[in-house]
Amino acid sequence: MSHGDVDPEVEMTSPHWMHRDAGSRPRTHTFWRLERWRSSMLLLVGVALCDLAPGCSATDTDIALDAKATLNHRIQSLDLLVFVFLLALTVLTIWLFKHHRVSWLHETGLAVIYGLIVGAIIRYAGTSATLVHMQVEPQGVPTYSDKLPPDTLWFRYPVNQTNGTKQPELVHTYAYVFRGQVHDVDENEIDLKATFDPEVFFNIILPPIIFYAGYSLKKKYFFRNLGAILTFAIVGTTLSAFLIGGFMYGCVKLMPKYLSSSFTFLDSLYFGALISPTDPLTILAIFNDLRVDVNLYALVLGESVLNDAVAIVLSGAIQNYGEHYSSTGEFETTAFLRSLSDFFSIFLLSLMIGAAMGCLTALMTKFTRVRDFPLLESALFVLMSYSTFLLAEATELTGVVAVLFCGICQAHYTYNNLSEDSRQRTKQIFELLNFLAENFIFSYIGVSMFTFPKHHFDAGFIITAFICAAIGRAVNVYPLSWLLNIKRKPKISSNFQHMLFFAGLRGAMSFALAIRNTVSDERQTMLTATSLIVIFTVVIQGGAANFLLNWLKIPVGVDDETEQLNNYQVHSDVEGGGVNRGKMRLSGGTDSNLDTPVDGPNGSLGGASGGRRRNSHEKAILARIWGNFDTKYMKPLLTHSRPTLLETLPVCCNPIARLLTTTQQLTQDGSEFRRVDSDSDICIDNDTGNGLSQDATGAGPGTGTVGVGVGRRNSLSRVGGDHRNAYI
Amino acid sequence: MSHGDVDPEVEMTSPHWMHRDAGSRPRTHTFWRLERWRSSMLLLVGVALCDLAPGCSATDTDIALDAKATLNHRIQSLDLLVFVFLLALTVLTIWLFKHHRVSWLHETGLAVIYGLIVGAIIRYAGTSATLVHMQVEPQGVPTYSDKLPPDTLWFRYPVNQTNGTKQPELVHTYAYVFRGQVHDVDENEIDLKATFDPEVFFNIILPPIIFYAGYSLKKKYFFRNLGAILTFAIVGTTLSAFLIGGFMYGCVKLMPKYLSSSFTFLDSLYFGALISPTDPLTILAIFNDLRVDVNLYALVLGESVLNDAVAIVLSGAIQNYGEHYSSTGEFETTAFLRSLSDFFSIFLLSLMIGAAMGCLTALMTKFTRVRDFPLLESALFVLMSYSTFLLAEATELTGVVAVLFCGICQAHYTYNNLSEDSRQRTKQIFELLNFLAENFIFSYIGVSMFTFPKHHFDAGFIITAFICAAIGRAVNVYPLSWLLNIKRKPKISSNFQHMLFFAGLRGAMSFALAIRNTVSDERQTMLTATSLIVIFTVVIQGGAANFLLNWLKIPVGVDDETEQLNNYQVHSDVEGGGVNRGKMRLSGGTDSNLDTPVDGPNGSLGGASGGRRRNSHEKAILARIWGNFDTKYMKPLLTHSRPTLLETLPVCCNPIARLLTTTQQLTQDGSEFRRVDSDSDICIDNDTGNGLSQDATGAGPGTGTVGVGVGRRNSLSRVGGDHRNAYI
């Protein structure tokens, strides 16, 4: 079984089960000893048998292929198992930390740290076993001119050459699919040890996280601060991206390294776009601890959610700029303008697709009686929501943006049509999915630092990236806060600004964008820098946030109600108008001050704007127009709410209006209507954390539809309140 | 941009965006017109720009690679979108059918039919665009001797040869990973149009289905009929597999075709094993309609669940036989015996791993207070359950078997420790996952008939397979029923036997086993036959089942209670002892006749065996011993139930017993204890359908822990009862 005289152009690494020459390569297909031993034995037996039996060539190869397929399956299972165990361990440790009230380590930080440990173990403890690879080269080299390598190679492989005969009587053709570029042929091997295809993040991990953010967004406060949120999210993120990009470009060009030649301005911009978005998870947790002004809270929450959406569209626009308009990476004004229009059109179209799919689901659940079968209803809800993401991705739009606005629409319209069972089920499912997905991605960030083969460490770049990321965050926070402070009544104090700056952790979206494309050295350098920034910010900043809160003397544990009351007493003397929330409404009994016929067309959003009516007309106008339209046309069309379209549409449209109005809408009396709607408001108005922990409580014995709003924000019972800022 | 003089050994198909020669190949990478048009434009622009700019070679290739990655992502999204839309459509149609009480088409049949339609559209409506592939061949052909093709090819591809210079100044190395064998080089292209890696089925689709079967299995009746179920499942399935295998082998050898030479006895046996298991889903639905003897119901349900487990282990053993012991495919007695021991050891070890992981979860939930945080608890539950599957797969055992028994243990022990919130959440989540997974797999069976590239139609084989599958089912049903009738008091009537035979639909497991390995022609032929059998049985037999029920004059709609009472009056004069179930217990008030101190060590399983005490001692002994042990040691160890280990263990073990007994166990009074346990019994005793729809009801307003048992089997309300036989 010798290798014979290997042709220099077809060099084949010895398979590890024949010659134990493994372990020399630093980054090879590492797996566990037992695993390797078993496979070695299995394949040795196979090979030995084959040498004994003379006529078994074809069957034998098939069997060996079978064995290999089995082996691959087991390796995949092991890889997944590592992560599942990691998550289970994280869950148990989180519980322990919560149980003992440990506050200096956030659970995402925990997931990252466990990931790092396990990644290091996988990399250094296991002996490595090389993948068998063969170098092939087209013979007549300079004869074809395609820029792209072929999608598949068909490799004619002569089997059964054991007896040394020269004629290739059994030549099998095997297909090989394109994987990626090998940059360092000596060292860098494309292996898949405990790594996943980056597409996994975009098709499986991100959608539930983003959808959940939308589905549980505190809508009233979100819309009320729409202008400020959009300023922060779009202007701030774009500003930050361009500033970081510019700084990075300048710094890299100053470095006397190979990077300065290959690193284009577009690359820097791309890096700026991917490092700009902040992680909603941690910000939310910190601000929940902080109990800041509810408007500020909603503002930062909304910003960090929209952040992700803006960043992903922005990075896509930058990539498109590179692909469509510029071939040199230098600046072109017209191309830039076209990219800018790309950016807005993609963002808006994605938004529209998301909203449209949400409304379609609302229509489906309104006009069918699928709510009679809660399982079917829940399935439909989940399928429609996921298809929104896929539809946007398939039409070259941005799924994350679409799914975010789909989630908002689902919460605003569809939720009202769902059966009680489906409401609970969908929220609980997405809460769990969100939790698992988030912890998975943070574990993976840790593990991949050691196992992902396409890291490229460059100390200068990494240090520069850290500095630039901090500068970018500062540019996002301080000048915009100053701008906002011009008009805001309760100003954002400098301590709050410092806290905002400090809370700019980077998270899942940055990492997912960085790992999506690692074909070139520059991209790999970016991935490494991004991973390190995410790890540092999540572990160190996330952990230190509590200490900083004390140090900055930011009032912690301010009672929510008091804070809120103070806030509105300072703000303006509000009466009714939809601004009192939480326990205030509960203590107020059944005053469903939104959407009631008394309030007329001043709907839930209209009510929101109504609260600010006297103070900031200029901001409220958009929200008020929308709220009016929503209550008059959208809600009657998409939900069972009243007034019906028969009342709001002009008389000439009556036949259509009749068609679009359900019997339920017509026959329900006021109380029924009020009950349904106040219930929906509890879902909608609620802040993210309690929207779900409350439902956990609501699912318990004795509480039902109406009583669902009991354990709210200030209930510090373990189940309902104490852990809310933890896994949201 | 001419191809130049292509070397005969490196033939490259023109990429479709340069020369519109696409559409000639029958099975190529088909996707939508718009899709193709957009990508063509995009790449044309890229290529055109590249020719204009002289110094853009490397960046340009990178950008083109980016574009390609984007395109791939969009194609994947489209593929997924097709299935998600299909599922949504199926859900809506199911609702419509249920709403109008259509009974002649089962919803899995619906999913298959929609799948077929969409598959045909994808295949025939879209114009095809070829993948770019290149044939490579090692130069010095007969120099190495490995049986297996290499895992990866490293392909040195010279880019930037536009200007005709001969020196390869920019040679990139690209990695290609092994995909599979190309059998017909002219026609068969390895493409991935709307197809998924078969591993998806085993890692993602099957686990929730099987786990849910275990988690919601009617345990008491399952254990009471353990002997008969095991006979049916293990003896019946093995018998059926070997008979089908033998018949198939004989028939194929008689065919004057190429198959007769390459089709080994092992192949036939493998086919027998994969076509033997029946689908629990449809059987359950039919028998729920039928309302047969509860024991028979449990027996067939248990059989069809274990069926799958047996079949997957059996097929694994057959494959191992081929790999380890025999290289010719002929029969060897010693090898056969070793495979037999393999079969039993893998089955038992998998069972033990599953049970151990279930017990571990029970311990975790008992000894930590993680139930204070329901989200963490649910996450832990899901993670532990999935890790059971992965652990078994990674240790070369069978994940499906492990996860089945893990589900049973989770329901029996862990469920009692969970918080109310987690109980609902886990059941609802797995119910939904099960529903989606099942419908996905049936849709995929339909779609893949047209799009999966590795089908191999052979009319003779298919017809033979249909006949053999029928014979195999007959051999499973009639002789074993006859054998069972010797001892059974309420005999299985011949009409029931016919119905049993007719209800032998094939489903997800058969398909998943068939598609798992399609490297050879024989395996591809099997896949085609299996797909057709599944489609036929699900659509035709599933649809005709209701008519056959009438035709066979099998009493339909017999009231559950009456049936049950009659049954037990015929059976023996039972008093108490855990045999009354459903409404009987509810009407009996709070008689928690299981596990109460009055009953002593006669636990839920002990009670079950107690019911048969007088009638069938020989069968009950095993169950009784187990029930005794369970109540005395397992339940006190793993749950908060009483008697505690302090009472059941000998005095010398008191320190350990104290350690393993929680304060909650010691301090709870009888009523608290009874409540918890009767509640767990409601979950456990319940039949699959109502176990969940009831909880749907229970989640509504006003009902809680205690009231959860309202809407049981006979409640024909829409939400609670009417749809139970539909999506279980």
PDB file of N, CA, C and O in Angstrom, chain A residues 73 76 80 204, chain B residues 80 195-208 386 389 437 440-441 444 512 515-516:
ATOM      1  N   HIS A  73     -21.504  12.107   9.772  1.00  0.00           N
ATOM      2  CA  HIS A  73     -22.696  12.364  10.568  1.00  0.00           C
ATOM      3  C   HIS A  73     -22.344  12.445  12.044  1.00  0.00           C
ATOM      4  O   HIS A  73     -22.828  13.317  12.763  1.00  0.00           O
ATOM      5  N   GLN A  76     -20.565  15.662  12.848  1.00  0.00           N
ATOM      6  CA  GLN A  76     -21.523  16.769  12.928  1.00  0.00           C
ATOM      7  C   GLN A  76     -22.291  16.726  14.231  1.00  0.00           C
ATOM      8  O   GLN A  76     -22.527  17.762  14.862  1.00  0.00           O
ATOM      9  N   LEU A  80     -22.407  19.647  17.127  1.00  0.00           N
ATOM     10  CA  LEU A  80     -23.630  20.226  17.670  1.00  0.00           C
ATOM     11  C   LEU A  80     -23.715  19.967  19.164  1.00  0.00           C
ATOM     12  O   LEU A  80     -24.121  20.836  19.939  1.00  0.00           O
ATOM     13  N   ILE A 204     -31.047  31.023  10.324  1.00  0.00           N
ATOM     14  CA  ILE A 204     -31.606  30.314  11.477  1.00  0.00           C
ATOM     15  C   ILE A 204     -31.465  31.103  12.773  1.00  0.00           C
ATOM     16  O   ILE A 204     -32.407  31.196  13.549  1.00  0.00           O
TER      17      ILE A 204
ATOM     18  N   LEU B  80     -35.934  27.480   0.761  1.00  0.00           N
ATOM     19  CA  LEU B  80     -36.634  27.376   2.040  1.00  0.00           C
ATOM     20  C   LEU B  80     -38.016  28.003   1.945  1.00  0.00           C
ATOM     21  O   LEU B  80     -38.990  27.474   2.473  1.00  0.00           O
ATOM     22  N   THR B 195     -33.572  20.921  -2.649  1.00  0.00           N
ATOM     23  CA  THR B 195     -33.313  19.684  -1.930  1.00  0.00           C
ATOM     24  C   THR B 195     -32.444  20.023  -0.730  1.00  0.00           C
ATOM     25  O   THR B 195     -31.746  21.019  -0.711  1.00  0.00           O
ATOM     26  N   PHE B 196     -32.517  19.178   0.258  1.00  0.00           N
ATOM     27  CA  PHE B 196     -31.740  19.409   1.460  1.00  0.00           C
ATOM     28  C   PHE B 196     -30.830  18.224   1.706  1.00  0.00           C
ATOM     29  O   PHE B 196     -31.106  17.107   1.285  1.00  0.00           O
ATOM     30  N   ASP B 197     -29.768  18.490   2.383  1.00  0.00           N
ATOM     31  CA  ASP B 197     -28.897  17.436   2.836  1.00  0.00           C
ATOM     32  C   ASP B 197     -29.714  16.455   3.685  1.00  0.00           C
ATOM     33  O   ASP B 197     -30.422  16.862   4.597  1.00  0.00           O
ATOM     34  N   PRO B 198     -29.633  15.158   3.374  1.00  0.00           N
ATOM     35  CA  PRO B 198     -30.402  14.194   4.171  1.00  0.00           C
ATOM     36  C   PRO B 198     -30.096  14.268   5.665  1.00  0.00           C
ATOM     37  O   PRO B 198     -30.935  13.909   6.489  1.00  0.00           O
ATOM     38  N   GLU B 199     -28.929  14.739   6.021  1.00  0.00           N
ATOM     39  CA  GLU B 199     -28.603  14.869   7.439  1.00  0.00           C
ATOM     40  C   GLU B 199     -29.581  15.792   8.148  1.00  0.00           C
ATOM     41  O   GLU B 199     -29.772  15.689   9.355  1.00  0.00           O
ATOM     42  N   VAL B 200     -30.169  16.725   7.368  1.00  0.00           N
ATOM     43  CA  VAL B 200     -31.166  17.619   7.943  1.00  0.00           C
ATOM     44  C   VAL B 200     -32.294  16.822   8.590  1.00  0.00           C
ATOM     45  O   VAL B 200     -32.780  17.147   9.665  1.00  0.00           O
ATOM     46  N   PHE B 201     -32.685  15.743   7.924  1.00  0.00           N
ATOM     47  CA  PHE B 201     -33.783  14.952   8.466  1.00  0.00           C
ATOM     48  C   PHE B 201     -33.403  14.322   9.796  1.00  0.00           C
ATOM     49  O   PHE B 201     -34.191  14.299  10.730  1.00  0.00           O
ATOM     50  N   PHE B 202     -32.163  13.825   9.868  1.00  0.00           N
ATOM     51  CA  PHE B 202     -31.782  13.106  11.075  1.00  0.00           C
ATOM     52  C   PHE B 202     -31.369  14.026  12.207  1.00  0.00           C
ATOM     53  O   PHE B 202     -31.446  13.646  13.363  1.00  0.00           O
ATOM     54  N   ASN B 203     -30.907  15.221  11.884  1.00  0.00           N
ATOM     55  CA  ASN B 203     -30.485  16.132  12.946  1.00  0.00           C
ATOM     56  C   ASN B 203     -31.544  17.139  13.342  1.00  0.00           C
ATOM     57  O   ASN B 203     -31.491  17.688  14.431  1.00  0.00           O
ATOM     58  N   ILE B 204     -32.476  17.393  12.451  1.00  0.00           N
ATOM     59  CA  ILE B 204     -33.428  18.472  12.721  1.00  0.00           C
ATOM     60  C   ILE B 204     -34.880  18.014  12.669  1.00  0.00           C
ATOM     61  O   ILE B 204     -35.671  18.359  13.529  1.00  0.00           O
ATOM     62  N   ILE B 205     -35.239  17.235  11.675  1.00  0.00           N
ATOM     63  CA  ILE B 205     -36.655  16.929  11.488  1.00  0.00           C
ATOM     64  C   ILE B 205     -37.118  15.767  12.369  1.00  0.00           C
ATOM     65  O   ILE B 205     -38.154  15.846  13.027  1.00  0.00           O
ATOM     66  N   LEU B 206     -36.358  14.692  12.387  1.00  0.00           N
ATOM     67  CA  LEU B 206     -36.820  13.516  13.132  1.00  0.00           C
ATOM     68  C   LEU B 206     -36.812  13.689  14.653  1.00  0.00           C
ATOM     69  O   LEU B 206     -37.746  13.238  15.311  1.00  0.00           O
ATOM     70  N   PRO B 207     -35.765  14.274  15.239  1.00  0.00           N
ATOM     71  CA  PRO B 207     -35.754  14.318  16.709  1.00  0.00           C
ATOM     72  C   PRO B 207     -37.029  14.864  17.353  1.00  0.00           C
ATOM     73  O   PRO B 207     -37.569  14.217  18.255  1.00  0.00           O
ATOM     74  N   PRO B 208     -37.546  16.020  16.900  1.00  0.00           N
ATOM     75  CA  PRO B 208     -38.760  16.477  17.581  1.00  0.00           C
ATOM     76  C   PRO B 208     -39.950  15.552  17.396  1.00  0.00           C
ATOM     77  O   PRO B 208     -40.754  15.388  18.316  1.00  0.00           O
ATOM     78  N   TYR B 386     -32.405  17.506  23.391  1.00  0.00           N
ATOM     79  CA  TYR B 386     -31.726  17.441  22.097  1.00  0.00           C
ATOM     80  C   TYR B 386     -30.329  16.862  22.249  1.00  0.00           C
ATOM     81  O   TYR B 386     -29.849  16.142  21.363  1.00  0.00           O
ATOM     82  N   PHE B 389     -30.206  13.119  21.919  1.00  0.00           N
ATOM     83  CA  PHE B 389     -30.136  12.667  20.533  1.00  0.00           C
ATOM     84  C   PHE B 389     -28.715  12.748  20.007  1.00  0.00           C
ATOM     85  O   PHE B 389     -28.182  11.792  19.439  1.00  0.00           O
ATOM     86  N   ALA B 437     -42.568  19.737  11.662  1.00  0.00           N
ATOM     87  CA  ALA B 437     -41.609  18.768  11.131  1.00  0.00           C
ATOM     88  C   ALA B 437     -42.309  17.719  10.297  1.00  0.00           C
ATOM     89  O   ALA B 437     -41.851  17.354   9.202  1.00  0.00           O
ATOM     90  N   PHE B 440     -43.488  19.219   7.102  1.00  0.00           N
ATOM     91  CA  PHE B 440     -42.352  19.516   6.248  1.00  0.00           C
ATOM     92  C   PHE B 440     -41.868  18.261   5.537  1.00  0.00           C
ATOM     93  O   PHE B 440     -41.612  18.261   4.339  1.00  0.00           O
ATOM     94  N   ILE B 441     -41.745  17.186   6.294  1.00  0.00           N
ATOM     95  CA  ILE B 441     -41.185  15.979   5.685  1.00  0.00           C
ATOM     96  C   ILE B 441     -42.129  15.442   4.614  1.00  0.00           C
ATOM     97  O   ILE B 441     -41.682  14.990   3.551  1.00  0.00           O
ATOM     98  N   TYR B 444     -41.812  17.589   1.643  1.00  0.00           N
ATOM     99  CA  TYR B 444     -40.535  17.340   0.983  1.00  0.00           C
ATOM    100  C   TYR B 444     -40.568  16.048   0.182  1.00  0.00           C
ATOM    101  O   TYR B 444     -39.977  15.963  -0.886  1.00  0.00           O
ATOM    102  N   ALA B 512     -36.802   8.930   5.367  1.00  0.00           N
ATOM    103  CA  ALA B 512     -35.532   9.446   5.874  1.00  0.00           C
ATOM    104  C   ALA B 512     -34.433   8.390   5.739  1.00  0.00           C
ATOM    105  O   ALA B 512     -33.302   8.706   5.372  1.00  0.00           O
ATOM    106  N   ILE B 515     -33.450   8.128   1.961  1.00  0.00           N
ATOM    107  CA  ILE B 515     -32.735   9.249   1.347  1.00  0.00           C
ATOM    108  C   ILE B 515     -31.386   9.474   1.992  1.00  0.00           C
ATOM    109  O   ILE B 515     -30.551  10.223   1.487  1.00  0.00           O
ATOM    110  N   ARG B 516     -31.147   8.791   3.106  1.00  0.00           N
ATOM    111  CA  ARG B 516     -29.911   9.035   3.838  1.00  0.00           C
ATOM    112  C   ARG B 516     -28.685   8.697   2.998  1.00  0.00           C
ATOM    113  O   ARG B 516     -27.659   9.347   3.081  1.00  0.00           O
TER     114      ARG B 516
END
